[in-house]
Coordinates of C-alpha atoms in Angstrom, one line a residue:
M304 CA 0.0 0.0 0.0
L305 CA 1.4 3.4 -0.9
D306 CA 2.3 5.8 1.9
W307 CA 0.8 9.2 1.2
R308 CA 3.1 10.9 3.7
R309 CA 6.2 9.8 1.8
W310 CA 5.1 11.4 -1.5
N311 CA 6.5 14.7 -2.5
K312 CA 4.3 17.7 -3.1
A313 CA 4.6 17.4 -6.9
D314 CA 3.3 13.8 -6.8
R315 CA 0.5 14.8 -4.5
T316 CA -0.4 17.7 -6.8
L317 CA -0.5 15.3 -9.8
C318 CA -2.5 12.8 -7.9
C319 CA -5.0 15.5 -6.8
A320 CA -5.2 16.7 -10.5
F321 CA -6.1 13.1 -11.5
F322 CA -8.8 12.7 -8.9
I323 CA -10.2 16.2 -9.8
F324 CA -10.2 15.0 -13.4
L325 CA -12.2 12.0 -12.4
L326 CA -14.7 14.1 -10.5
A327 CA -15.0 16.5 -13.4
L328 CA -15.5 13.6 -15.8
A329 CA -18.2 12.2 -13.6
W330 CA -20.0 15.6 -13.3
H331 CA -19.7 16.1 -17.1
L332 CA -21.3 12.7 -17.7
Q333 CA -24.1 13.4 -15.2
A334 CA -24.8 16.9 -16.5
R335 CA -24.3 16.9 -20.2
G336 CA -24.6 20.3 -21.8
N337 CA -23.9 22.1 -18.5
P338 CA -21.3 24.8 -19.3
W339 CA -19.9 24.7 -15.7
A340 CA -19.4 21.0 -15.9
N341 CA -17.8 21.3 -19.3
G342 CA -15.5 24.1 -18.2
F343 CA -14.5 22.3 -15.0
L344 CA -13.7 19.2 -17.1
F345 CA -11.7 21.3 -19.6
C346 CA -9.6 22.8 -16.8
A347 CA -9.1 19.5 -15.1
E348 CA -7.9 17.9 -18.4
A349 CA -5.5 20.7 -19.0
A350 CA -4.1 20.5 -15.4
L351 CA -3.7 16.7 -15.7
V352 CA -2.0 16.9 -19.1
G353 CA 0.3 19.7 -18.0
G354 CA 1.3 17.8 -14.8
I355 CA 1.9 14.6 -16.7
A356 CA 3.9 16.4 -19.4
D357 CA 6.1 18.1 -16.8
W358 CA 6.5 14.9 -14.9
F359 CA 7.7 13.2 -18.1
A360 CA 10.1 16.1 -18.9
V361 CA 11.7 16.2 -15.4
T362 CA 11.9 12.4 -15.2
A363 CA 13.5 12.2 -18.7
L364 CA 16.4 14.2 -17.3
F365 CA 17.5 11.2 -15.1
R366 CA 15.9 8.1 -16.4
K367 CA 13.5 6.6 -19.0
P368 CA 9.9 7.4 -18.0
L369 CA 7.6 4.4 -18.6
G370 CA 10.6 2.9 -20.6
F371 CA 10.4 5.5 -23.3
P372 CA 13.9 5.3 -25.0
Y373 CA 14.0 8.4 -27.2
H374 CA 15.7 11.5 -25.8
T375 CA 15.3 10.3 -22.2
A376 CA 17.8 9.6 -19.4
L377 CA 19.7 12.7 -20.6
L378 CA 22.1 13.0 -17.7
P379 CA 23.4 9.4 -17.9
R380 CA 23.6 9.6 -21.7
R381 CA 25.7 12.8 -21.5
R382 CA 27.6 12.2 -18.3
D383 CA 31.0 12.9 -20.0
A384 CA 29.8 16.3 -21.1
F385 CA 28.3 16.9 -17.6
V386 CA 31.6 15.9 -15.9
K387 CA 33.6 18.1 -18.2
A388 CA 31.2 21.0 -17.6
S389 CA 31.4 20.5 -13.9
V390 CA 35.2 20.5 -13.9
T391 CA 35.2 23.7 -15.9
M392 CA 32.6 25.3 -13.6
V393 CA 34.7 24.4 -10.5
Q394 CA 37.9 25.7 -12.0
K395 CA 36.6 28.8 -13.7
E396 CA 33.8 29.8 -11.2
F397 CA 34.5 28.4 -7.8
F398 CA 38.3 28.5 -8.0
S399 CA 38.9 31.2 -10.6
R400 CA 42.2 33.1 -10.7
S401 CA 40.6 36.3 -9.7
K402 CA 38.8 34.7 -6.7
I403 CA 42.0 32.9 -5.6
F404 CA 44.1 36.1 -5.8
H405 CA 41.3 38.1 -4.0
H406 CA 41.3 35.7 -1.1
I407 CA 45.1 35.5 -0.9
E408 CA 45.3 39.3 -0.8
R409 CA 43.1 39.4 2.2
L410 CA 45.4 37.2 4.2
H411 CA 48.1 38.7 6.4
L412 CA 50.7 36.1 5.7
L413 CA 53.8 37.6 7.3
P414 CA 52.3 38.4 10.7
M415 CA 50.9 34.9 10.7
L416 CA 54.3 33.5 9.9
L417 CA 56.0 35.6 12.5
S418 CA 53.5 34.6 15.2
Y419 CA 54.0 31.0 14.3
L420 CA 57.8 31.2 14.3
A421 CA 57.8 33.1 17.6
Q422 CA 56.2 30.1 19.4
Q423 CA 58.6 28.3 21.7
Q424 CA 57.6 24.9 20.3
T425 CA 58.3 26.1 16.7
K426 CA 61.6 27.5 17.7
E427 CA 62.7 24.3 19.4
Q428 CA 61.7 22.2 16.4
A429 CA 63.5 24.5 13.9
L430 CA 66.6 24.6 16.0
H431 CA 66.6 20.8 16.4
R432 CA 66.3 20.4 12.6
A433 CA 69.0 23.0 12.0
D434 CA 71.3 21.3 14.5
H435 CA 70.7 17.9 13.0
Y436 CA 71.4 19.2 9.5
L437 CA 74.6 21.0 10.5
R438 CA 75.9 18.0 12.4
G439 CA 75.2 15.8 9.3
A440 CA 76.8 18.3 7.0
L441 CA 80.0 18.6 9.2
L442 CA 80.2 14.8 9.6
R443 CA 80.0 14.3 5.8
Q444 CA 82.9 16.7 5.1
D445 CA 86.3 15.5 4.0
S446 CA 88.6 16.8 6.7
A447 CA 91.8 16.7 4.7
R448 CA 90.3 18.6 1.8
Q449 CA 88.5 21.2 3.9
A450 CA 91.7 21.7 5.9
S451 CA 93.7 22.3 2.7
V452 CA 91.1 24.9 1.5
L453 CA 90.9 26.6 4.9
A454 CA 94.7 26.7 5.2
Q455 CA 95.0 28.3 1.8
G456 CA 92.4 30.8 2.6
M457 CA 94.1 31.7 5.9
R458 CA 97.5 32.1 4.3
A459 CA 96.0 34.3 1.6
S460 CA 94.1 36.4 4.2
L461 CA 97.1 36.7 6.6
G462 CA 99.5 37.4 3.7
G463 CA 97.5 40.4 2.6
I464 CA 97.7 42.1 6.0
A465 CA 100.4 44.8 6.4
P466 CA 102.6 44.5 9.5
E467 CA 101.8 48.1 10.6
Q468 CA 98.1 47.3 10.5
V469 CA 98.8 44.4 12.9
L470 CA 100.7 46.6 15.3
C471 CA 97.9 49.2 15.2
A472 CA 95.3 46.6 15.7
C473 CA 97.2 45.0 18.6
S474 CA 97.8 48.4 20.3
R475 CA 94.1 49.4 19.9
W476 CA 93.0 46.0 21.2
L477 CA 95.3 46.3 24.2
R478 CA 94.0 49.7 25.1
E479 CA 90.3 49.0 24.6
S480 CA 90.2 45.7 26.3
G481 CA 92.4 46.7 29.2
R482 CA 94.7 43.8 28.6
D483 CA 97.7 46.1 28.7
R484 CA 97.0 46.9 32.4
E485 CA 96.3 43.2 33.1
G486 CA 99.6 42.3 31.6
L487 CA 101.4 44.8 33.7
A488 CA 99.6 43.5 36.8
C489 CA 100.7 39.9 35.9
L490 CA 104.3 41.2 35.3
S491 CA 104.2 43.0 38.6
R492 CA 103.3 39.8 40.5
I493 CA 106.2 38.0 38.8
L494 CA 108.7 40.8 39.4
R495 CA 107.6 41.1 43.1
K496 CA 108.0 37.4 43.6
R497 CA 111.5 37.5 42.0
A498 CA 112.5 40.7 43.9
A499 CA 111.4 39.3 47.2
A500 CA 113.5 36.1 46.8
P501 CA 116.7 35.8 48.8
E502 CA 118.6 35.1 45.6
T503 CA 117.8 38.6 44.4
R504 CA 119.3 40.2 47.6
E505 CA 122.4 38.1 47.2
A506 CA 122.7 39.1 43.6
I507 CA 122.4 42.8 44.5
E508 CA 125.0 42.4 47.2
K509 CA 127.4 40.7 44.8
Q510 CA 126.9 43.5 42.2
L511 CA 127.7 46.1 44.9
E512 CA 130.8 44.3 46.0
E513 CA 131.9 44.0 42.4
Y514 CA 131.3 47.7 41.9
E515 CA 133.1 48.6 45.1
R516 CA 136.1 46.4 44.1
E517 CA 136.3 48.1 40.7
K518 CA 136.2 51.6 42.2
T519 CA 138.7 51.0 45.0
Q520 CA 141.2 49.3 42.8
E521 CA 141.5 52.3 40.6
T522 CA 143.6 54.4 43.1
A523 CA 145.5 53.8 46.3
F524 CA 143.4 56.5 48.0
G525 CA 140.2 54.8 47.0
S526 CA 141.5 51.5 48.5
L527 CA 142.5 53.3 51.7
F528 CA 139.2 55.1 52.0
S529 CA 137.2 51.8 51.4
S530 CA 139.2 50.0 54.1
L531 CA 138.7 52.9 56.5
A532 CA 134.9 53.1 55.8
K533 CA 134.5 49.4 56.4
A534 CA 136.5 49.6 59.6
V535 CA 134.3 52.4 61.1
G536 CA 131.1 50.8 59.7
L537 CA 130.2 53.6 57.2
V538 CA 129.7 51.2 54.3
D539 CA 127.4 48.2 54.9
L540 CA 126.8 46.4 51.5
E541 CA 124.4 43.9 53.0
E542 CA 122.1 46.7 54.4
A543 CA 122.3 48.5 51.0
A544 CA 121.3 45.4 49.2
A545 CA 118.3 44.9 51.5
L546 CA 117.2 48.5 51.0
M547 CA 117.5 48.1 47.2
Q548 CA 115.6 44.9 47.3
K549 CA 112.8 46.6 49.3
R550 CA 112.7 49.4 46.8
L551 CA 112.5 46.9 44.0
I552 CA 109.5 45.3 45.7
T553 CA 107.9 48.7 46.1
L554 CA 108.3 49.5 42.4
A555 CA 107.0 46.1 41.4
E556 CA 103.9 46.6 43.5
E557 CA 103.4 50.1 42.2
L558 CA 103.7 48.8 38.6
G559 CA 100.7 46.5 39.3
M560 CA 98.5 49.2 40.9
Q561 CA 95.6 50.4 38.7
D562 CA 96.3 53.9 37.2
S563 CA 99.4 54.4 39.3
P564 CA 101.9 57.0 38.0
L565 CA 104.5 54.3 37.4
Q566 CA 102.0 52.2 35.5
E567 CA 100.9 55.1 33.3
Q568 CA 104.6 56.0 32.7
V569 CA 105.4 52.4 31.6
L570 CA 102.4 52.2 29.4
G571 CA 103.1 55.5 27.7
L572 CA 106.7 54.5 27.1
F573 CA 105.5 51.2 25.7
Y574 CA 103.0 52.7 23.2
E575 CA 105.6 55.4 22.3
Q576 CA 108.1 52.7 21.4
V577 CA 105.5 50.7 19.5
E578 CA 104.7 53.8 17.4
I579 CA 108.4 54.4 16.7
L580 CA 108.9 50.8 15.6
R581 CA 105.8 50.9 13.4
K582 CA 107.3 53.7 11.4
E583 CA 110.8 52.1 11.0
Q584 CA 111.3 50.5 7.6
A585 CA 113.8 48.0 9.0
F586 CA 111.3 46.8 11.6
Q587 CA 108.6 46.5 9.0
N588 CA 110.9 44.5 6.7
F589 CA 111.7 42.2 9.7
L590 CA 108.0 41.7 10.4
C591 CA 107.3 40.9 6.7
D592 CA 110.0 38.3 6.7
L593 CA 108.8 36.9 10.0
K594 CA 105.3 36.7 8.7
G595 CA 106.3 34.9 5.5
T596 CA 108.5 32.5 7.5
L597 CA 105.6 31.7 9.9
L598 CA 103.0 31.3 7.2
D599 CA 105.3 29.0 5.2
G600 CA 106.5 27.1 8.2
L601 CA 103.4 26.6 10.3
P602 CA 101.6 23.3 9.6
L603 CA 98.2 24.9 9.2
E604 CA 96.8 21.9 7.2
A605 CA 97.7 19.5 10.0
I606 CA 96.4 21.8 12.7
I607 CA 93.1 22.5 11.0
E608 CA 92.6 18.9 10.0
Q609 CA 93.2 17.8 13.6
L610 CA 90.7 20.4 14.8
L611 CA 88.1 19.2 12.3
Q612 CA 88.7 15.7 13.4
N613 CA 88.2 16.7 17.0
M614 CA 85.0 18.5 16.1
R615 CA 83.7 15.5 14.2
T616 CA 84.5 13.2 17.2
Q617 CA 82.7 15.5 19.5
L618 CA 79.7 15.9 17.2
A619 CA 79.5 12.1 16.7
S620 CA 79.5 11.4 20.4
P621 CA 78.1 14.5 22.2
G622 CA 77.6 12.7 25.5
E623 CA 81.2 11.7 25.9
V624 CA 83.1 13.5 28.6
G625 CA 86.6 13.4 30.1
S626 CA 89.8 13.2 28.2
Q627 CA 88.1 11.9 25.1
A628 CA 85.9 14.9 24.8
C629 CA 87.9 17.1 22.5
I630 CA 85.6 20.1 22.4
P631 CA 83.1 19.7 25.2
A632 CA 81.5 23.1 24.7
L633 CA 81.0 22.7 20.9
R634 CA 77.4 21.4 20.9
P635 CA 76.1 23.9 23.5
R636 CA 77.9 26.8 21.7
L637 CA 76.5 25.7 18.4
Q638 CA 73.0 25.5 19.8
E639 CA 73.4 28.9 21.4
L640 CA 74.6 30.4 18.1
L641 CA 71.7 28.9 16.2
S642 CA 69.3 30.3 18.8
Q643 CA 70.8 33.8 18.6
E644 CA 70.6 33.8 14.8
Y645 CA 67.0 32.6 14.9
D646 CA 66.0 35.5 17.2
R647 CA 68.0 37.9 15.1
L648 CA 66.3 36.7 11.9
L649 CA 62.8 37.2 13.5
A650 CA 63.9 40.7 14.6
L651 CA 65.1 41.6 11.1
M652 CA 61.9 40.3 9.5
E653 CA 59.9 42.7 11.8
T654 CA 62.1 45.8 11.6
N655 CA 63.9 45.6 8.2
G656 CA 61.6 47.1 5.5
N657 CA 63.4 45.5 2.6
L658 CA 63.5 42.1 4.1
H659 CA 59.9 42.4 5.2
H660 CA 58.8 43.2 1.7
T661 CA 60.9 40.5 0.2
V662 CA 59.6 37.8 2.5
E663 CA 56.0 38.9 2.1
H664 CA 56.3 39.0 -1.7
F665 CA 57.8 35.5 -1.6
L666 CA 55.0 34.1 0.6
Y667 CA 52.3 35.6 -1.6
D668 CA 54.0 34.4 -4.8
M669 CA 54.5 30.9 -3.3
L670 CA 50.9 30.7 -2.1
A671 CA 49.5 32.0 -5.4
R672 CA 51.5 29.4 -7.4
S673 CA 50.4 26.6 -5.1
A674 CA 46.8 27.7 -5.3
L675 CA 46.9 27.8 -9.1
H676 CA 48.5 24.4 -9.1
A677 CA 45.7 23.2 -6.8
Q678 CA 43.2 24.7 -9.2
T679 CA 44.2 22.1 -11.7
L680 CA 44.3 19.3 -9.1
V681 CA 40.8 20.2 -7.9
G682 CA 39.6 19.8 -11.5
I683 CA 41.3 16.4 -11.7
I684 CA 39.8 15.3 -8.4
V685 CA 36.3 16.4 -9.4
Q686 CA 36.6 14.6 -12.7
D687 CA 37.8 11.4 -11.0
V688 CA 35.1 11.5 -8.4
L689 CA 32.3 12.1 -10.8
S690 CA 33.6 9.5 -13.2
R691 CA 33.5 6.8 -10.5
L692 CA 29.8 7.5 -9.7
T693 CA 27.2 5.1 -11.1
D694 CA 24.2 6.5 -13.1
E695 CA 22.0 6.3 -10.0
Q696 CA 24.5 8.0 -7.8
L697 CA 25.0 10.7 -10.4
N698 CA 21.2 11.2 -10.7
R699 CA 20.8 11.4 -6.9
L700 CA 23.7 13.9 -6.6
V701 CA 22.2 16.3 -9.1
Y702 CA 18.6 15.7 -8.1
D703 CA 19.3 16.4 -4.4
K704 CA 20.7 19.8 -5.3
V705 CA 17.8 21.0 -7.4
E706 CA 14.9 18.9 -6.0
P707 CA 12.8 21.9 -4.8
D708 CA 13.0 23.6 -8.2
L709 CA 12.2 20.4 -10.1
L710 CA 9.1 19.9 -7.8
W711 CA 7.9 23.4 -8.5
I712 CA 8.4 22.8 -12.2
R713 CA 6.1 19.8 -12.0
M714 CA 3.5 21.6 -9.9
N715 CA 3.6 24.6 -12.2
G716 CA 2.7 22.2 -15.1
S717 CA -0.6 21.4 -13.4
I718 CA -1.3 25.0 -12.2
V719 CA -0.4 26.7 -15.4
G720 CA -2.2 23.9 -17.4
A721 CA -5.4 24.6 -15.4
G722 CA -5.1 28.3 -16.0
I723 CA -4.5 27.9 -19.7
G724 CA -7.4 25.4 -19.9
L725 CA -9.7 27.9 -18.3
L726 CA -8.6 30.6 -20.6
L727 CA -9.1 28.5 -23.7
Y728 CA -12.6 27.4 -22.5
L729 CA -13.6 31.0 -22.1
L730 CA -12.3 31.8 -25.6
L731 CA -14.3 28.8 -27.0
L732 CA -17.5 30.1 -25.3
L733 CA -17.0 33.5 -26.7
A734 CA -16.4 32.1 -30.1
Q735 CA -19.6 30.0 -30.0
R736 CA -21.8 32.9 -28.9
S737 CA -20.4 35.1 -31.5

């Protein structure tokens, strides 16, 4: 038994038109010649015919109504053209170039990227990948070849530096870093220790005795005076040596005192002599010869290769400690350097206008190219999906999207048919009476 509640409104309208036609036919047979009965039957016939015609037309889009084979089941017959048109519609309408670019322009890509990169989790992942990549790149390097290249580069760089530039740079570095005063302080401690040693006093005393002997032996009067002075205790070489040792200790301590007059005097004399040496051609020639000898004689290749081997050993076994750990601070320093460069890159992307524009342009260009490539892929996906559908699935897919409109088309067939039937019947009556 048919369930009336499961029928759509177009089927109900057509069924009502059929029953109304039966009622009109019965009234017409009962009351022949009655113009009202004839008009009612005329309208009912037109409504029924219009409803059946539109039902046939709508049904013929998807299947063969009542098995009629001619120009029916249009969608299954022309599914290839439908699929092609759907692909074109998706690519040209839904994902057109203008719409893609319009939506991309509304995105704030660089702020989104900076916000993502500023997250701690993102930073840790990026640093981990960079550390892993650098470790792998360093471990894959040929140490001997790299050592040879680096040594040649160092020799070329050092060979192009003038000796006077080295002296100026060293002097400036000593002044600015305060290492000159630190050096004098270290020298002061060494000198004080040496001056306070008993051997120093003994050496001074011997020098005084030698000096006294040389002076007293020059004349008989000097020898007599020396003997007389020793006899009465006017000359005590041991006491003089002790006093001189004490003075040396005082001078050594003063040399190490920060900003002391002696320290300033020594530093001034040192830099004055450096400036004099810097201008002397003979000293410059000596430095050039010394530089050439050192560059040619130093085994830079072996030193650099050993350093690279130590780095590779440490990178290959970062957890090793003790005497086997050649460079124990390499991994932490490398990670610290990567972290600093990561933060510096983010700061530059925010503050540097040229870099900001370049990165933003690159992001928009990359996204636009990806979207245009996806436009083609979307068409391929749509074509593949629609091609896999059966005729029934394809009919259901299309019908579900336009079902309300198709139902109203069928209902309009009955409604418009009834109206046209009424109009034609009135025209017939007017023609008969005229």
